[in-house]
mmCIF file of C-alpha atoms in Angstrom:
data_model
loop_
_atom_site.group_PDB
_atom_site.id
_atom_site.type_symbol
_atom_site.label_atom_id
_atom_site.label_comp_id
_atom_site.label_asym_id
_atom_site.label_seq_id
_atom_site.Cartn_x
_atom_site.Cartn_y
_atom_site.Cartn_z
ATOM 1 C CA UNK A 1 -13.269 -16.233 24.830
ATOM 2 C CA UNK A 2 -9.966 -15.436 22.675
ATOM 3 C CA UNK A 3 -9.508 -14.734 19.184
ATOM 4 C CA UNK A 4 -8.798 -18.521 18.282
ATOM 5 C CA UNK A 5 -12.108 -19.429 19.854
ATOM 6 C CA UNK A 6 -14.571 -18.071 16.914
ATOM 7 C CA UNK A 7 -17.601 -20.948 15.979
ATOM 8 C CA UNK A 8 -20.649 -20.961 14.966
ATOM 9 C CA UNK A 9 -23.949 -23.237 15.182
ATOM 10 C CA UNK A 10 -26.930 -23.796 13.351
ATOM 11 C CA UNK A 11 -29.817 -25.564 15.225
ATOM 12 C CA UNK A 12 -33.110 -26.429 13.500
ATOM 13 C CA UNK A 13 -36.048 -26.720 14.816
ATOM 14 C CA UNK A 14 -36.654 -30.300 12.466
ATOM 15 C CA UNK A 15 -34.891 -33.789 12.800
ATOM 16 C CA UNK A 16 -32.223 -34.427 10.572
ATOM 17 C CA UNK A 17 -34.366 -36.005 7.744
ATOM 18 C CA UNK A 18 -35.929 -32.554 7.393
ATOM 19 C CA UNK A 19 -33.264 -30.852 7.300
ATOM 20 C CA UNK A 20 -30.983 -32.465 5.240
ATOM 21 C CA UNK A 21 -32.601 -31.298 1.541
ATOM 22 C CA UNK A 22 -32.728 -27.630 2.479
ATOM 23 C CA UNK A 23 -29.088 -27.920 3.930
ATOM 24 C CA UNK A 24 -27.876 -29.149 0.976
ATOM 25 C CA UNK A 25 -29.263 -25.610 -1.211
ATOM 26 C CA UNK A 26 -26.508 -23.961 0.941
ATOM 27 C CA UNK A 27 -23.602 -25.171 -1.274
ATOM 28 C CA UNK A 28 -21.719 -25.457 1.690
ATOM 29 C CA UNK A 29 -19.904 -28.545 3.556
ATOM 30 C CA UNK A 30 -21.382 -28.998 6.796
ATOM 31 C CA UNK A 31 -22.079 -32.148 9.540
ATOM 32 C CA UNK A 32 -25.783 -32.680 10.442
ATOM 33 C CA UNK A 33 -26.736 -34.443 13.627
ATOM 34 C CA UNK A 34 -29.524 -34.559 16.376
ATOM 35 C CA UNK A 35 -29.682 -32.589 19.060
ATOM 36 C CA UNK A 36 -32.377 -33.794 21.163
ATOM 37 C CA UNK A 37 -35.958 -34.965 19.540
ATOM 38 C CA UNK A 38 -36.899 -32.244 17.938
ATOM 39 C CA UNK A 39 -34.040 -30.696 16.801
ATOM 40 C CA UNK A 40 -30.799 -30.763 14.896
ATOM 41 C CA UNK A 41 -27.707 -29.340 14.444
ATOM 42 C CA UNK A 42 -25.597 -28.237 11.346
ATOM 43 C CA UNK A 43 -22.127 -27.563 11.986
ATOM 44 C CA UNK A 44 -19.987 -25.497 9.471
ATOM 45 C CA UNK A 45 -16.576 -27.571 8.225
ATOM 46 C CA UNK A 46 -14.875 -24.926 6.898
ATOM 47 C CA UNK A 47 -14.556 -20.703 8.036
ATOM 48 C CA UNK A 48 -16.104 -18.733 4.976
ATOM 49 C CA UNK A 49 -15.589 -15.839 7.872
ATOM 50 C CA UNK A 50 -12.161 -16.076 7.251
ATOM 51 C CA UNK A 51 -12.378 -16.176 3.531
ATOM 52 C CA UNK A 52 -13.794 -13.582 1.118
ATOM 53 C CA UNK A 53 -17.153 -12.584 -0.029
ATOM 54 C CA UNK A 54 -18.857 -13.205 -3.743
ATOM 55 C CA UNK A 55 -16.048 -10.915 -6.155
ATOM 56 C CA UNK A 56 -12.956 -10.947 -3.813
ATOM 57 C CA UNK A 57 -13.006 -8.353 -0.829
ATOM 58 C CA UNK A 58 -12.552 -8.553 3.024
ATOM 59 C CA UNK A 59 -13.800 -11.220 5.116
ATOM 60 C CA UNK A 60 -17.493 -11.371 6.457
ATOM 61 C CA UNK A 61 -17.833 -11.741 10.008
ATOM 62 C CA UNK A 62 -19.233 -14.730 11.544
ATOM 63 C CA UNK A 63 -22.297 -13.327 12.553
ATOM 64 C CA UNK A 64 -23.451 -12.128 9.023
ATOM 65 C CA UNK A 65 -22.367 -15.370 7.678
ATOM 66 C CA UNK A 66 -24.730 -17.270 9.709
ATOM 67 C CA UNK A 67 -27.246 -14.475 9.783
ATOM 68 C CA UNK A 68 -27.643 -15.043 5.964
ATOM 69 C CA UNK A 69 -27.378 -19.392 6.277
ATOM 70 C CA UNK A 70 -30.260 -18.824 8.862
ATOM 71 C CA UNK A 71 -32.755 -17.329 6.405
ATOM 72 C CA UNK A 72 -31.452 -19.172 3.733
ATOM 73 C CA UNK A 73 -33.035 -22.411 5.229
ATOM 74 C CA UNK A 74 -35.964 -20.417 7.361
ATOM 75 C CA UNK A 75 -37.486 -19.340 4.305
ATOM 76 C CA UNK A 76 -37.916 -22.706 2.514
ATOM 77 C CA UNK A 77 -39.114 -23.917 5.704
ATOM 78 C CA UNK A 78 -41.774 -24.486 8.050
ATOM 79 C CA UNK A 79 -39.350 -24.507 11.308
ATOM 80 C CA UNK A 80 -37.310 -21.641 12.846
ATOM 81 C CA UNK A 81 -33.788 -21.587 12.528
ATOM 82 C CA UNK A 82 -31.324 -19.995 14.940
ATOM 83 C CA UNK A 83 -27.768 -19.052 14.921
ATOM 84 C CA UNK A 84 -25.312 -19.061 17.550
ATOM 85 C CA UNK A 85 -22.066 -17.513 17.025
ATOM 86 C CA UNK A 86 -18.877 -16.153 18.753
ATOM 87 C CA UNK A 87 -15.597 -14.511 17.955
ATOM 88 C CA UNK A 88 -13.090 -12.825 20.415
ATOM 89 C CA UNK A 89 -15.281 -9.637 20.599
ATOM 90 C CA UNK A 90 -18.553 -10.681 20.699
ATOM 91 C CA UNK A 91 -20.873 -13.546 20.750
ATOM 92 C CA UNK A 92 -24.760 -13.297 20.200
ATOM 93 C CA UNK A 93 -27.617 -15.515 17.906
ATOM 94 C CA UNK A 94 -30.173 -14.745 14.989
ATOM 95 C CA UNK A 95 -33.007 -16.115 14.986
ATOM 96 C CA UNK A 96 -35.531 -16.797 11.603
ATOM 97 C CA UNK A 97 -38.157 -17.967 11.016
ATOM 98 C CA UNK A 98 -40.238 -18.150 7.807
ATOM 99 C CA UNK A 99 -40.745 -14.803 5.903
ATOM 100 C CA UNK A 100 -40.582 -12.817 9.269
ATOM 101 C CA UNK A 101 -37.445 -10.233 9.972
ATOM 102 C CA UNK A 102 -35.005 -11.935 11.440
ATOM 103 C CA UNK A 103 -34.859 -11.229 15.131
ATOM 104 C CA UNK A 104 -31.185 -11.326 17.208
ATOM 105 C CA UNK A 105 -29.348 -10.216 20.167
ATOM 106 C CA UNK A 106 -25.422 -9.646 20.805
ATOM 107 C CA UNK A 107 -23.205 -9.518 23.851
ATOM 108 C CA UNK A 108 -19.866 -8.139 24.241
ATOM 109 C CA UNK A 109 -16.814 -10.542 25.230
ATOM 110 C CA UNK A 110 -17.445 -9.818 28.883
ATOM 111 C CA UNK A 111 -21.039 -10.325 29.094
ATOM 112 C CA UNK A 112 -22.060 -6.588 28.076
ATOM 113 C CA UNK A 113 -25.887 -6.845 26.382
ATOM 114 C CA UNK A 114 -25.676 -4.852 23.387
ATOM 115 C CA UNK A 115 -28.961 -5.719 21.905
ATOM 116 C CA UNK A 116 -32.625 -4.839 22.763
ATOM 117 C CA UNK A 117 -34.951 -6.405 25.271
ATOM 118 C CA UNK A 118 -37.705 -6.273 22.663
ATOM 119 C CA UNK A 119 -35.580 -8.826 20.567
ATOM 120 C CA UNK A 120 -36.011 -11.598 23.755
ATOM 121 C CA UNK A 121 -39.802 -11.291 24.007
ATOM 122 C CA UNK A 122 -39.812 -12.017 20.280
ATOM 123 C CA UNK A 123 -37.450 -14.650 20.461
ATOM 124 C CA UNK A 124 -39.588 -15.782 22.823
ATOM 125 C CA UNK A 125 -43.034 -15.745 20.904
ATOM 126 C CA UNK A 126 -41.548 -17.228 18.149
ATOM 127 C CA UNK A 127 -40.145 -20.259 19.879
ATOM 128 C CA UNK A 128 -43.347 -20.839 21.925
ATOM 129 C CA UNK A 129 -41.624 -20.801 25.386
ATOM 130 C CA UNK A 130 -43.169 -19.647 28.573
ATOM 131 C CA UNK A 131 -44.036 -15.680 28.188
ATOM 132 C CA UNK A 132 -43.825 -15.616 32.006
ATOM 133 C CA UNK A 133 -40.876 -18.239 33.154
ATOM 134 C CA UNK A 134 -38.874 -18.580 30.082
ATOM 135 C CA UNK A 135 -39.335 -15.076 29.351
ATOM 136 C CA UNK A 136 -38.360 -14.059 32.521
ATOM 137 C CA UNK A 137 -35.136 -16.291 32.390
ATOM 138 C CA UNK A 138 -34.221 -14.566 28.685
ATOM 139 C CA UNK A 139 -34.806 -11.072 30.334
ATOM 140 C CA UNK A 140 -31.939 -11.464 33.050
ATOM 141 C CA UNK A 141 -29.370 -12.079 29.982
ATOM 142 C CA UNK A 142 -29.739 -8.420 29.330
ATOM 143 C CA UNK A 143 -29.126 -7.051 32.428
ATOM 144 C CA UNK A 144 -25.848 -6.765 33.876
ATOM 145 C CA UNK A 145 -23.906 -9.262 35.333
ATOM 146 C CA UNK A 146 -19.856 -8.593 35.905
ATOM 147 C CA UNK A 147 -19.476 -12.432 36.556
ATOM 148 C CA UNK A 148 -21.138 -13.616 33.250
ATOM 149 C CA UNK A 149 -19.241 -13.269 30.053
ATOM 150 C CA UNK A 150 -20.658 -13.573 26.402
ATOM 151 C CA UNK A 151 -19.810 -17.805 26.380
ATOM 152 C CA UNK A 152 -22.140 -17.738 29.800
ATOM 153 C CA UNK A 153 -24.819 -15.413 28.213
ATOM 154 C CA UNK A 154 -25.162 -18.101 25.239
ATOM 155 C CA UNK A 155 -25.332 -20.685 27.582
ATOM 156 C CA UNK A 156 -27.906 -19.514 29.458
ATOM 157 C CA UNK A 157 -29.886 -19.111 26.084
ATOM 158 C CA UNK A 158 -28.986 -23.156 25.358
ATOM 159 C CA UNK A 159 -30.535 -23.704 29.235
ATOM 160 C CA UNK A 160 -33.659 -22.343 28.513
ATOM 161 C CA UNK A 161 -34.327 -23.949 24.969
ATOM 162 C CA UNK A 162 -33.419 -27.071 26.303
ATOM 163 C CA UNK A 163 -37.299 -27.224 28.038
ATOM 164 C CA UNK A 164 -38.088 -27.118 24.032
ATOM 165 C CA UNK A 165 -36.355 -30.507 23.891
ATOM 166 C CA UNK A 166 -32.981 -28.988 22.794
ATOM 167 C CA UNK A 167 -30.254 -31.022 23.657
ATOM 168 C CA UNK A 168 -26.541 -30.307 22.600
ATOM 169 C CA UNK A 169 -23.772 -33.245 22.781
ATOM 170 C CA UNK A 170 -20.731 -32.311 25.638
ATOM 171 C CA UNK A 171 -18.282 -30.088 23.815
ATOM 172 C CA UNK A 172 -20.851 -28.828 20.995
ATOM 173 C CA UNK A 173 -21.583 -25.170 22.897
ATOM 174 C CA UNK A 174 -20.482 -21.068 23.113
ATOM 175 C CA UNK A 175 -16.901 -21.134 22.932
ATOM 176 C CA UNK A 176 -15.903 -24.063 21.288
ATOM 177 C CA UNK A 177 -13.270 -23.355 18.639
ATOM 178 C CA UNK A 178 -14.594 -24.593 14.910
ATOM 179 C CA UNK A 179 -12.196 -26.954 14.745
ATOM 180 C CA UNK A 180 -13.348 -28.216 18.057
ATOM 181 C CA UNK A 181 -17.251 -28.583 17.254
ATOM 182 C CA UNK A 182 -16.637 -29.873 13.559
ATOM 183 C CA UNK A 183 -14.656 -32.848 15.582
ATOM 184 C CA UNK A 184 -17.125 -33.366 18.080
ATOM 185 C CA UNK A 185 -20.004 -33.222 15.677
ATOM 186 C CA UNK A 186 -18.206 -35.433 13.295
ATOM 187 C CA UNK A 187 -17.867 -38.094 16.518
ATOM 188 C CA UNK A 188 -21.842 -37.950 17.097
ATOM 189 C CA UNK A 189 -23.737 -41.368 16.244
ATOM 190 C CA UNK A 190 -25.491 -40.907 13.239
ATOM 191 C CA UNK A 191 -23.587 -37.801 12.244
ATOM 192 C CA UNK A 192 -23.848 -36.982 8.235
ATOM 193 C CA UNK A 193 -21.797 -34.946 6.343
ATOM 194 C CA UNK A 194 -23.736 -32.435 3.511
ATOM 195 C CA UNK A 195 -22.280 -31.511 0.570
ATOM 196 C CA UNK A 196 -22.577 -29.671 -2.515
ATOM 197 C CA UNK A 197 -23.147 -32.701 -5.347
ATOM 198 C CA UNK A 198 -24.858 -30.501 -8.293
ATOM 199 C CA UNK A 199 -28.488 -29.256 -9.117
ATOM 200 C CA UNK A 200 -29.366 -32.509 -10.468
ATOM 201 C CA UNK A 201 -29.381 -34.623 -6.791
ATOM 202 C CA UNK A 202 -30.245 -30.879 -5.206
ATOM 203 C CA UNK A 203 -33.795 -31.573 -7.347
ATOM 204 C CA UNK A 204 -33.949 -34.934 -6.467
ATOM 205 C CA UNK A 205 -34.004 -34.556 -2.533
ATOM 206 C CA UNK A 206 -35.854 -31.582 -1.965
ATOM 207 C CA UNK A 207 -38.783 -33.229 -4.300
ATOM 208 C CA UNK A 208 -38.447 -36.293 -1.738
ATOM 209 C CA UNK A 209 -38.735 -34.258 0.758
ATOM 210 C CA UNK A 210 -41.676 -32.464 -0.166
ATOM 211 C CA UNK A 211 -43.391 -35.765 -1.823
ATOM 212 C CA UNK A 212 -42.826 -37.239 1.723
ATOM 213 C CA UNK A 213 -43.739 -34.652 3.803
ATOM 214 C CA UNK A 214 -46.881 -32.758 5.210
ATOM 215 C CA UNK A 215 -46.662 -30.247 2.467
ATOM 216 C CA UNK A 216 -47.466 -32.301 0.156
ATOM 217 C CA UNK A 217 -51.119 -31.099 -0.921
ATOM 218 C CA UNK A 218 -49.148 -27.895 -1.154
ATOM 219 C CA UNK A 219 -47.206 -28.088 -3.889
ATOM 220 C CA UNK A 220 -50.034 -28.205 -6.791
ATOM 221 C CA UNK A 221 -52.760 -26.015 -7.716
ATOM 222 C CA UNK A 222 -53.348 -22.032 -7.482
ATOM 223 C CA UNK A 223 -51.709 -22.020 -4.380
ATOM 224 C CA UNK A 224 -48.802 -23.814 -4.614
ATOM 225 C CA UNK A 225 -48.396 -21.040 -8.004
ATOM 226 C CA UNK A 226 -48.319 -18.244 -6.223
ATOM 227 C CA UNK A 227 -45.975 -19.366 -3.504
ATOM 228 C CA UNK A 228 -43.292 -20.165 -6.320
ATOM 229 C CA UNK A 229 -44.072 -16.862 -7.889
ATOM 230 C CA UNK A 230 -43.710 -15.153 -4.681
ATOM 231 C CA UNK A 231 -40.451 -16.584 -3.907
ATOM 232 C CA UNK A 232 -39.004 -16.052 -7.733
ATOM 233 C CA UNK A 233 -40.226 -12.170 -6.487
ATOM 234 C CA UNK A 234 -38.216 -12.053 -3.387
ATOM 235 C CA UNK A 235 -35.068 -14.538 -4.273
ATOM 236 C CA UNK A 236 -33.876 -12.726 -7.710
ATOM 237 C CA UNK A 237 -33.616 -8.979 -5.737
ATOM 238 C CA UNK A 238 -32.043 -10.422 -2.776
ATOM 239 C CA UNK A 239 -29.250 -12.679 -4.932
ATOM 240 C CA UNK A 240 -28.190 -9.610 -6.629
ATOM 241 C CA UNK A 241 -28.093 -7.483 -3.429
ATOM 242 C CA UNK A 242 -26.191 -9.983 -1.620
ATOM 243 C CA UNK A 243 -23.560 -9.921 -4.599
ATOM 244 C CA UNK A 244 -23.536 -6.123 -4.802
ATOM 245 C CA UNK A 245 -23.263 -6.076 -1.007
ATOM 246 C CA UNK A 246 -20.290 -8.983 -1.421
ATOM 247 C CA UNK A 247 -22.523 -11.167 1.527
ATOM 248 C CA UNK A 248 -22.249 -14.470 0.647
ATOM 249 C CA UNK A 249 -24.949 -15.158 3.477
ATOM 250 C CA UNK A 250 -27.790 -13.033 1.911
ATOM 251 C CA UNK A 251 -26.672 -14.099 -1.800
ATOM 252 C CA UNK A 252 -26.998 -17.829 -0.225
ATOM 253 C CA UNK A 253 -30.879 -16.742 0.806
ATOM 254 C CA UNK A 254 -31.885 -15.397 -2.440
ATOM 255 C CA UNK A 255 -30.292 -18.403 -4.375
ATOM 256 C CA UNK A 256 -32.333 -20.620 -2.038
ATOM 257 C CA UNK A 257 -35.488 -18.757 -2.692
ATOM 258 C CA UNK A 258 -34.644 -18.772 -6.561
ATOM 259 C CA UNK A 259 -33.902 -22.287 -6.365
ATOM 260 C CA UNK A 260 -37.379 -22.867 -4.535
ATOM 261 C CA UNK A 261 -39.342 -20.774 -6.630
ATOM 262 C CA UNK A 262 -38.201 -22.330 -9.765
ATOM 263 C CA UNK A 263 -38.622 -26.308 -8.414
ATOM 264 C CA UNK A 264 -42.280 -24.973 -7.609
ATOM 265 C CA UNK A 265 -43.049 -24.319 -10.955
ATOM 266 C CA UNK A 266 -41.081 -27.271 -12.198
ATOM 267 C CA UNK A 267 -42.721 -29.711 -10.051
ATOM 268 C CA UNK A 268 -46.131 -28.118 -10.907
ATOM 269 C CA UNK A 269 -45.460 -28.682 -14.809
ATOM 270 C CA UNK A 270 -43.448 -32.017 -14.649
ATOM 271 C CA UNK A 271 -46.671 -33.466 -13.008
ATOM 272 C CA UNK A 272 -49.199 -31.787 -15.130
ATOM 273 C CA UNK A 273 -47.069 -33.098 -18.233
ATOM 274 C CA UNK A 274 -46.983 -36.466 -17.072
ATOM 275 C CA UNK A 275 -50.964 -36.365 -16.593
ATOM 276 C CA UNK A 276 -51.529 -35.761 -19.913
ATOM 277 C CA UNK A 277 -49.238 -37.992 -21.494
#
């Protein structure tokens, strides 16, 4: 990999119905496709790696970017999210899921495992694979290999997911440029572009989504409360960090758990309202 060949991918554990609502709290142009049956794909459009962060300042690198877009949909979610990503000095995923700490590993340009093993057998766990094949398969991307650089290491990681029904289109993979994968995903059948169209349809389709989902008993009631409390909690501190910290990624996650927190409690007292009247 070169310094031209940074990209990034984020696959979700959902099909693209799912995903769509939550992708669209991002605020961020992206194309959504399948990738396999039980999964999806959301590839970035532009490079906010090569921008700046919230208040001006230097760039963010790719993998905090995606880090923060990661738990930004994990956390108004019932799937896992993971994030692939490479630049010319490193290349490496995150993985999140729910309210958990995120869990990730990183390998240098030439295949050097930086991370710690303990981060695979949680990957692992997480995912549901194998603890004794798949695990075993995950294990031998940290050792050392002088004929497997950081594109091959990610690739092995794709090879072993794909026995979760993972399946990436040709050209959408570890050391793609971003150009390259936003043309590729663009060319997929049934490829959809997200974008940012205001709070307004942002309410609209995440309450379709949750009216037509399998949460839908929990969105009322004492439960469904304290859920929308909790995430009011956790979103406001994290928004402000994110700003103070000029990370656009972990600003992203707090306004997405803001944004859920409040619709919660909107939903909640839009339908009690309507009861009575």
């Amino acid at each position: 990999m070169n310094a031209t060949s940074t990209g990034a991918l984020l696959l979700c554990r959902a099909d693209p119905e799912t995903v769509r609502p939550l992708a669209h709290l991002l605020r961020e142009q992206m194309l959504l496709t399948r990738a396999g049956g039980e999964w999806s794909v959301l590839v970035p459009e532009g490079k906010p790696w090569r921008g700046t962060g919230p208040g001006g300042g230097d760039p963010e690198p790719v993998d905090r970017v995606l880090g923060g877009w990661a738990t930004a949909l994990a956390v108004g979610s019932t799937w896992p999210v993971l994030a692939l990503w490479w630049d010319g000095d490193r290349a490496g995923y995150t993985l999140a899921a729910g309210f958990r700490r995120t869990v990730g590993y990183i390998w240098l340009a030439d295949g050097t495992p930086v991370g710690e093993d303990e981060a695979m057998r949680t990957f692992a766990a997480r995912l549901g694979l194998d603890p004794v094949l798949d695990l075993q398969a995950l294990e031998e991307l940290t050792r050392p290999d002088p004929e497997a650089d950081a594109e091959a290491r990610l690739r092995g990681l794709l090879a072993v997911l794909t026995r979760t029904g993972l399946t990436l289109p040709p050209g959408l993979g570890p050391g793609e440029s971003a150009d390259r994968l936003r043309s590729v995903a663009g060319a997929q059948r049934g490829a959809e572009r997200i974008e940012w169209a205001g709070w307004r349809d942002a309410v609209r389709v995440e309450l379709d989504a949750v009216e037509a989902g399998s949460l839908g008993p929990w969105v009322r009631g004492p439960r469904a409360r304290a859920i929308a409390t909790a995430q009011l909690a956790a979103g406001l501190p994290l928004l402000l960090w994110g700003v103070h910290r000029r990370s656009g990624g972990w600003a992203a996650a707090g306004a997405v758990l803001l944004a859920q927190g409040a619709l919660g409690l909107a939903y909640h007292r839009a339908r009690e309202a309507a009861e009575r009247s």
